[in-house]
CSV table of C-alpha atoms in Angstrom, one decimal:
chain,number,residue,atom,x,y,z
A,1,MET,CA,-14.1,11.6,15.9
A,2,LYS,CA,-14.2,12.7,12.3
A,3,GLU,CA,-14.4,10.1,9.7
A,4,LEU,CA,-13.7,10.9,6.0
A,5,ILE,CA,-13.9,8.6,3.0
A,6,LEU,CA,-11.7,8.4,0.0
A,7,ASN,CA,-13.1,6.2,-2.8
A,8,GLY,CA,-10.3,4.8,-4.8
A,9,SER,CA,-10.5,2.8,-8.0
A,10,ARG,CA,-9.8,-0.5,-6.2
A,11,ASN,CA,-10.7,0.1,-2.5
A,12,THR,CA,-12.0,2.7,-0.1
A,13,SER,CA,-9.9,4.4,2.5
A,14,ARG,CA,-11.6,5.3,5.8
A,15,ILE,CA,-9.7,8.2,7.5
A,16,PHE,CA,-10.2,8.9,11.2
A,17,ILE,CA,-9.1,12.1,12.9
A,18,ASP,CA,-9.2,12.7,16.6
A,19,LYS,CA,-7.2,12.8,19.8
A,20,GLY,CA,-6.3,9.5,21.5
A,21,LEU,CA,-6.9,7.2,18.5
A,22,LEU,CA,-3.7,5.3,18.9
A,23,GLN,CA,-5.1,3.6,21.9
A,24,GLN,CA,-8.1,2.5,19.8
A,25,ALA,CA,-6.1,1.5,16.8
A,26,ALA,CA,-6.9,-2.3,16.8
A,27,ASP,CA,-10.6,-1.7,17.1
A,28,LEU,CA,-10.5,0.8,14.2
A,29,CYS,CA,-8.4,-1.6,12.1
A,30,LEU,CA,-10.9,-4.4,12.6
A,31,ALA,CA,-14.1,-2.3,12.3
A,32,ASP,CA,-16.3,-3.4,9.4
A,33,LEU,CA,-14.3,-6.6,8.8
A,34,SER,CA,-16.1,-9.9,8.7
A,35,THR,CA,-14.6,-12.9,10.6
A,36,GLU,CA,-13.6,-14.4,7.2
A,37,ASP,CA,-11.9,-11.1,6.1
A,38,GLN,CA,-9.9,-10.6,9.3
A,39,PRO,CA,-6.1,-11.1,9.1
A,40,SER,CA,-4.4,-13.7,11.3
A,41,LYS,CA,-1.0,-12.1,11.2
A,42,ILE,CA,0.1,-8.5,11.5
A,43,CYS,CA,3.4,-6.8,10.7
A,44,MET,CA,4.1,-3.4,12.1
A,45,ILE,CA,6.7,-1.4,10.2
A,46,SER,CA,8.2,1.6,12.1
A,47,ASP,CA,11.5,3.3,12.6
A,48,THR,CA,14.1,3.9,15.3
A,49,ASN,CA,12.5,7.2,16.3
A,50,VAL,CA,8.9,6.2,16.5
A,51,ALA,CA,9.0,2.5,17.6
A,52,PRO,CA,10.5,3.2,21.1
A,53,VAL,CA,7.6,5.6,21.8
A,54,TYR,CA,4.5,4.0,20.2
A,55,LEU,CA,5.1,0.4,19.1
A,56,GLU,CA,4.3,-1.2,22.4
A,57,VAL,CA,1.0,0.8,22.6
A,58,LEU,CA,-0.1,-1.0,19.4
A,59,THR,CA,1.4,-4.4,20.1
A,60,GLU,CA,-0.4,-4.8,23.4
A,61,GLN,CA,-3.8,-4.2,21.7
A,62,TRP,CA,-3.3,-7.1,19.3
A,63,GLU,CA,-1.8,-10.0,21.2
A,64,PRO,CA,-4.6,-10.4,23.7
A,65,ARG,CA,-7.0,-10.8,20.7
A,66,GLY,CA,-5.0,-13.8,19.6
A,67,PHE,CA,-3.3,-12.3,16.5
A,68,GLU,CA,0.3,-13.1,15.7
A,69,VAL,CA,2.3,-9.9,15.6
A,70,CYS,CA,5.8,-9.2,14.3
A,71,SER,CA,7.6,-5.9,13.6
A,72,HIS,CA,10.2,-4.5,11.3
A,73,ILE,CA,12.2,-1.4,12.5
A,74,ILE,CA,14.2,0.5,10.0
A,75,THR,CA,16.8,3.2,10.7
A,76,ALA,CA,15.0,6.6,10.6
A,77,GLY,CA,15.8,8.9,7.7
A,78,GLU,CA,15.0,9.5,4.0
A,79,GLU,CA,18.4,8.0,3.0
A,80,TYR,CA,17.1,4.6,4.1
A,81,LYS,CA,14.0,4.8,1.8
A,82,THR,CA,15.6,2.4,-0.6
A,83,LEU,CA,15.1,-0.9,-2.4
A,84,GLN,CA,17.5,-2.5,0.0
A,85,THR,CA,15.3,-1.6,2.9
A,86,VAL,CA,12.3,-3.0,1.0
A,87,SER,CA,14.1,-6.2,0.5
A,88,GLU,CA,14.8,-6.5,4.2
A,89,ILE,CA,11.0,-5.9,4.9
A,90,TYR,CA,10.2,-8.7,2.4
A,91,GLU,CA,12.5,-11.0,4.4
A,92,THR,CA,10.6,-10.2,7.6
A,93,LEU,CA,7.3,-10.8,6.0
A,94,SER,CA,8.4,-14.1,4.5
A,95,ARG,CA,10.1,-15.3,7.6
A,96,ASN,CA,6.9,-14.7,9.6
A,97,GLN,CA,4.8,-16.3,6.9
A,98,LEU,CA,2.4,-13.4,6.2
A,99,GLY,CA,-0.1,-14.3,3.6
A,100,ARG,CA,-2.1,-12.2,1.2
A,101,LYS,CA,-5.0,-11.8,3.7
A,102,ASP,CA,-2.8,-10.5,6.4
A,103,MET,CA,-2.1,-6.9,7.5
A,104,ILE,CA,0.7,-4.4,7.4
A,105,ILE,CA,0.6,-1.4,9.7
A,106,ALA,CA,2.8,1.6,8.9
A,107,LEU,CA,3.6,3.4,12.1
A,108,GLY,CA,5.7,6.5,11.4
A,109,GLY,CA,6.2,9.5,9.2
A,110,GLY,CA,6.3,9.9,5.4
A,111,VAL,CA,9.2,7.6,4.9
A,112,ILE,CA,7.6,4.7,6.8
A,113,GLY,CA,4.2,5.3,5.1
A,114,ASP,CA,5.8,5.2,1.6
A,115,ILE,CA,8.0,2.2,2.1
A,116,ALA,CA,5.4,0.1,4.0
A,117,GLY,CA,2.8,1.0,1.4
A,118,PHE,CA,5.2,-0.1,-1.4
A,119,ALA,CA,5.9,-3.4,0.5
A,120,ALA,CA,2.2,-4.0,0.9
A,121,ALA,CA,1.5,-3.3,-2.8
A,122,THR,CA,4.2,-5.7,-4.0
A,123,TYR,CA,4.8,-8.5,-1.6
A,124,LEU,CA,2.9,-11.6,-2.8
A,125,ARG,CA,1.5,-9.2,-5.5
A,126,GLY,CA,-0.4,-7.4,-2.8
A,127,ILE,CA,-1.3,-7.7,0.9
A,128,ARG,CA,-5.0,-7.4,1.6
A,129,HIS,CA,-4.9,-5.0,4.6
A,130,LEU,CA,-2.8,-1.8,4.8
A,131,ILE,CA,-3.2,0.6,7.7
A,132,GLN,CA,-1.5,4.0,7.8
A,133,ILE,CA,-0.9,5.5,11.3
A,134,PRO,CA,1.0,8.7,10.5
A,135,THR,CA,3.0,10.2,13.4
A,136,THR,CA,4.2,13.4,11.8
A,137,LEU,CA,2.3,16.4,10.7
A,138,LEU,CA,3.6,16.0,7.1
A,139,ALA,CA,2.4,12.4,7.0
A,140,GLN,CA,-1.0,13.3,8.5
A,141,VAL,CA,-1.8,16.1,6.1
A,142,ASP,CA,-0.3,14.6,2.9
A,143,SER,CA,1.6,11.4,2.4
A,144,SER,CA,-0.5,8.9,4.4
A,145,VAL,CA,-3.6,9.8,2.3
A,146,GLY,CA,-4.0,9.1,-1.4
A,147,GLY,CA,-2.1,5.8,-2.0
A,148,LYS,CA,1.2,7.0,-3.6
A,149,CYS,CA,4.0,5.0,-2.2
A,150,GLY,CA,7.6,4.2,-3.2
A,151,VAL,CA,11.3,4.4,-2.7
A,152,ASP,CA,14.2,6.5,-3.9
A,153,LEU,CA,17.0,5.7,-6.2
A,154,PRO,CA,20.4,7.3,-6.2
A,155,THR,CA,19.4,9.2,-9.3
A,156,GLY,CA,16.2,10.6,-7.9
A,157,LYS,CA,13.3,10.6,-5.4
A,158,ASN,CA,10.4,8.2,-5.5
A,159,LEU,CA,11.5,6.8,-8.9
A,160,VAL,CA,10.2,3.3,-8.0
A,161,GLY,CA,6.6,3.1,-6.6
A,162,ALA,CA,3.0,2.1,-6.9
A,163,PHE,CA,-0.5,3.3,-6.1
A,164,ARG,CA,-1.9,1.4,-3.1
A,165,GLN,CA,-4.7,3.1,-1.2
A,166,PRO,CA,-4.6,2.3,2.5
A,167,ASP,CA,-7.7,0.7,4.0
A,168,LYS,CA,-7.6,2.9,7.0
A,169,VAL,CA,-5.7,6.0,8.0
A,170,ILE,CA,-5.7,6.6,11.7
A,171,ILE,CA,-4.7,10.2,12.5
A,172,ASP,CA,-4.1,10.8,16.3
A,173,MET,CA,-3.6,14.5,16.9
A,174,ASN,CA,-2.0,13.7,20.3
A,175,VAL,CA,1.2,12.2,18.7
A,176,LEU,CA,2.1,15.6,17.3
A,177,SER,CA,3.0,16.7,20.8
A,178,THR,CA,6.1,14.5,20.8
A,179,LEU,CA,7.6,16.1,17.6
A,180,SER,CA,10.6,18.3,17.7
A,181,ARG,CA,10.0,21.8,16.4
A,182,GLU,CA,12.1,21.1,13.3
A,183,ILE,CA,10.0,18.0,12.3
A,184,PHE,CA,6.7,19.9,13.1
A,185,SER,CA,7.8,22.8,11.0
A,186,SER,CA,8.7,20.5,8.1
A,187,GLY,CA,5.1,19.3,8.1
A,188,LEU,CA,3.9,22.9,8.1
A,189,ALA,CA,5.5,23.3,4.7
A,190,GLU,CA,3.0,20.9,3.2
A,191,VAL,CA,0.2,22.7,5.0
A,192,ILE,CA,1.4,25.9,3.5
A,193,LYS,CA,1.4,24.2,0.1
A,194,TYR,CA,-2.3,23.4,0.5
A,195,GLY,CA,-3.0,27.0,1.4
A,196,CYS,CA,-1.2,28.1,-1.7
A,197,ILE,CA,-2.8,25.7,-4.2
A,198,TRP,CA,-6.4,25.5,-2.9
A,199,ASP,CA,-7.5,27.0,0.4
A,200,PRO,CA,-6.0,30.4,1.4
A,201,GLU,CA,-7.9,30.3,4.7
A,202,ILE,CA,-5.4,27.7,5.8
A,203,LEU,CA,-2.7,30.4,5.6
A,204,GLU,CA,-4.9,32.6,7.8
A,205,LEU,CA,-5.2,29.8,10.3
A,206,LEU,CA,-1.4,29.5,10.3
A,207,SER,CA,-1.0,33.2,10.9
A,208,ALA,CA,-3.3,33.2,13.9
A,209,ASP,CA,-1.7,33.1,17.3
A,210,GLU,CA,-3.6,30.0,18.4
A,211,LEU,CA,-2.0,27.5,16.0
A,212,GLN,CA,-2.4,24.6,18.4
A,213,ARG,CA,-6.1,25.3,18.8
A,214,ASN,CA,-6.5,25.4,15.0
A,215,LEU,CA,-4.4,22.3,14.3
A,216,GLU,CA,-7.1,19.7,14.0
A,217,GLU,CA,-9.1,22.0,11.7
A,218,ILE,CA,-6.0,22.6,9.6
A,219,VAL,CA,-5.3,18.8,9.3
A,220,THR,CA,-8.9,18.1,8.4
A,221,ARG,CA,-9.0,20.8,5.7
A,222,CYS,CA,-5.8,19.5,4.1
A,223,VAL,CA,-7.1,15.9,4.1
A,224,LYS,CA,-10.4,16.9,2.6
A,225,ILE,CA,-8.5,18.7,-0.2
A,226,LYS,CA,-6.3,15.6,-0.8
A,227,ILE,CA,-9.4,13.4,-0.9
A,228,HIS,CA,-11.1,15.6,-3.5
A,229,VAL,CA,-8.0,15.8,-5.7
A,230,VAL,CA,-7.3,12.1,-5.5
A,231,GLU,CA,-10.9,11.0,-6.2
A,232,GLU,CA,-10.9,13.1,-9.4
A,233,ASP,CA,-7.4,12.0,-10.5
A,234,GLU,CA,-6.0,9.0,-8.6
A,235,THR,CA,-3.0,8.3,-10.8
A,236,GLU,CA,-1.8,11.8,-11.4
A,237,GLU,CA,-2.8,12.4,-15.0
A,238,GLY,CA,-4.2,15.9,-14.4
A,239,LEU,CA,-5.5,17.7,-11.3
A,240,ARG,CA,-3.4,15.7,-8.9
A,241,ARG,CA,-0.3,17.3,-10.4
A,242,ILE,CA,-1.1,20.5,-8.4
A,243,LEU,CA,0.0,18.7,-5.3
A,244,ASN,CA,3.5,18.9,-6.7
A,245,PHE,CA,3.7,22.7,-6.2
A,246,GLY,CA,7.2,23.3,-4.9
A,247,HIS,CA,8.2,19.7,-5.4
A,248,THR,CA,10.0,19.7,-8.7
A,249,ILE,CA,12.8,22.0,-7.5
A,250,GLY,CA,12.2,20.7,-3.9
A,251,HIS,CA,13.1,17.1,-4.9
A,252,ALA,CA,16.2,18.4,-6.7
A,253,VAL,CA,17.2,20.1,-3.5
A,254,GLU,CA,16.7,16.9,-1.5
A,255,MET,CA,18.8,14.9,-4.0
A,256,LEU,CA,21.6,17.4,-4.1
A,257,GLY,CA,21.7,17.2,-0.3
A,258,ASP,CA,22.0,13.4,-0.4
A,259,PHE,CA,18.5,13.2,1.3
A,260,THR,CA,20.1,14.2,4.6
A,261,ARG,CA,20.9,18.0,4.5
A,262,PHE,CA,17.2,19.0,4.1
A,263,SER,CA,14.0,17.3,5.2
A,264,HIS,CA,11.3,16.9,2.6
A,265,GLY,CA,9.3,19.8,4.1
A,266,GLU,CA,12.3,22.1,4.1
A,267,ALA,CA,13.1,21.2,0.5
A,268,VAL,CA,9.5,21.9,-0.5
A,269,ALA,CA,9.7,25.3,1.2
A,270,VAL,CA,12.7,26.2,-1.0
A,271,GLY,CA,10.9,24.8,-4.1
A,272,MET,CA,7.8,26.9,-3.4
A,273,VAL,CA,9.9,30.0,-3.1
A,274,ALA,CA,11.6,29.2,-6.3
A,275,ALA,CA,8.4,28.6,-8.2
A,276,VAL,CA,6.8,31.8,-6.9
A,277,LYS,CA,9.9,33.8,-7.7
A,278,MET,CA,9.9,32.6,-11.3
A,279,GLY,CA,6.1,33.1,-11.5
A,280,GLU,CA,6.3,36.7,-10.4
A,281,ALA,CA,9.2,37.4,-12.8
A,282,PHE,CA,7.2,36.0,-15.8
A,283,GLU,CA,3.9,37.6,-14.7
A,284,ILE,CA,2.3,34.3,-13.9
A,285,THR,CA,2.0,35.0,-10.2
A,286,LYS,CA,0.5,38.0,-8.6
A,287,LYS,CA,3.1,40.5,-7.3
A,288,GLY,CA,3.5,40.3,-3.5
A,289,THR,CA,2.8,36.6,-3.3
A,290,LEU,CA,6.6,35.9,-2.8
A,291,GLN,CA,6.8,38.4,0.0
A,292,ASN,CA,3.8,36.9,1.8
A,293,LEU,CA,5.0,33.3,1.2
A,294,THR,CA,8.4,34.1,2.5
A,295,ALA,CA,7.0,35.7,5.6
A,296,VAL,CA,4.9,32.6,6.6
A,297,LEU,CA,7.8,30.2,5.9
A,298,LYS,CA,10.2,32.3,8.0
A,299,LYS,CA,7.6,32.4,10.8
A,300,PHE,CA,8.1,28.6,11.2
A,301,ASP,CA,11.9,28.7,10.6
A,302,LEU,CA,11.6,27.1,7.2
A,303,PRO,CA,14.3,27.9,4.6
A,304,THR,CA,13.6,30.4,1.9
A,305,ASP,CA,17.1,30.7,0.3
A,306,ILE,CA,18.1,28.4,-2.6
A,307,PRO,CA,21.1,26.5,-1.4
A,308,TYR,CA,22.6,25.3,-4.7
A,309,ASN,CA,23.6,26.9,-7.9
A,310,ARG,CA,21.2,27.0,-10.8
A,311,LYS,CA,23.2,24.6,-13.0
A,312,ASP,CA,23.2,21.8,-10.4
A,313,LEU,CA,19.5,22.3,-9.6
A,314,TYR,CA,18.6,22.0,-13.3
A,315,GLY,CA,20.7,18.9,-13.7
A,316,ALA,CA,19.0,17.3,-10.7
A,317,LEU,CA,15.5,18.1,-11.7
A,318,LEU,CA,16.0,16.4,-15.1
A,319,THR,CA,15.7,13.1,-13.3
A,320,ASP,CA,12.3,14.1,-11.9
A,321,LYS,CA,9.5,11.5,-12.6
A,322,LYS,CA,7.3,14.4,-13.8
A,323,LYS,CA,9.6,14.9,-16.8
A,324,GLN,CA,8.1,13.4,-20.0
A,325,GLY,CA,10.5,13.4,-23.0
A,326,ASP,CA,11.8,16.9,-23.4
A,327,CYS,CA,9.0,18.5,-21.3
A,328,ILE,CA,8.2,18.7,-17.7
A,329,HIS,CA,5.0,19.4,-15.8
A,330,PHE,CA,5.5,22.5,-13.6
A,331,ILE,CA,3.0,24.0,-11.2
A,332,HIS,CA,2.7,27.7,-10.6
A,333,ILE,CA,0.3,29.6,-8.5
A,334,GLU,CA,-1.4,32.7,-9.9
A,335,GLU,CA,-2.4,33.7,-6.4
A,336,PRO,CA,-3.1,31.7,-3.3
A,337,GLY,CA,-5.9,29.3,-4.1
A,338,LYS,CA,-5.4,29.4,-7.9
A,339,THR,CA,-2.9,27.2,-9.7
A,340,ARG,CA,-1.6,27.0,-13.3
A,341,GLN,CA,-0.3,23.8,-14.7
A,342,VAL,CA,2.3,24.2,-17.4
A,343,LYS,CA,3.8,21.5,-19.6
A,344,MET,CA,7.0,23.2,-20.8
A,345,PRO,CA,10.1,22.2,-22.6
A,346,VAL,CA,12.9,21.7,-20.1
A,347,LEU,CA,15.0,24.2,-22.0
A,348,GLU,CA,12.3,26.8,-21.4
A,349,LEU,CA,12.3,26.0,-17.7
A,350,LYS,CA,16.1,26.4,-17.8
A,351,GLU,CA,15.6,29.9,-19.1
A,352,MET,CA,13.0,30.7,-16.4
A,353,MET,CA,15.4,29.5,-13.7
A,354,LYS,CA,17.8,32.3,-14.5
A,355,VAL,CA,15.8,34.6,-12.2
A,356,LEU,CA,16.9,32.4,-9.3
A,357,GLY,CA,20.5,33.6,-9.7
A,358,ASP,CA,23.7,31.8,-10.3
């Protein structure tokens, strides 16, 4: 079992990576906790896709130990990552009388991790114990690590949120075997992002025929990058912005599709293509990068065509939380492994976007 450590400003995250960890989850959650620091009540937050498969495996580990366990199941889908859903979680926590010393476990993909983390950060001004158990590739390599959590508004993605580092992240590689090809490929978009912004060897591992054999190494590499970036810039004032490569236009694509037409990973794939296309046109990005990026995305059936007109995309990205006044932080890559952060006037970005077509 690999154990990685992320030292946040307020707490430390212990991140475990191995096969079969779901069956050891309770032991890992309680490891290093004194008797006085242990919770008495636990709320598991999951969704209608994950709960029927994995919730019982977790519940049966806690009840024999004498812990009071409750659960809150939300309807699966990004469109349910809303303040209304958070309010319903608060009601479950309140009805079951969870206190500040108790524990919330997020069992699911990125949506569950975000919304459970936000609930843990805000209920009673903060619940002591937060555990992330990511069940999708996207959540394992990215969203479960680093403490960013939040919900969407009708006007944009993740516009309400907080920074709340999880105490433990339990990454069980076995759960990936139950994912559909579509959801698995969506996670690979974030993997490809890490290869583009930091570690080009990840792209080589993806190109190899033995993807499944390389998968644990790929996940570990991505998590290590996330740890390094977050420890240097926890609240996204500088280096952490590079993790948004492909996300500015990607979030606009998600919003225009009402958070249902494209998954997060699919939208990020489109956003990365757009960023590289603009980068090559304005001699920021090395020629040939677009061709190589498009090839690896297509290998995993990820979209590469921009599905909306330029005017609508521009209007949608103006609501992005990375916009500051009349400027927006935009991430280009010069070549795989080398990024360039640009704080540009939104009107300049509008001009650059002309290369994307009508």
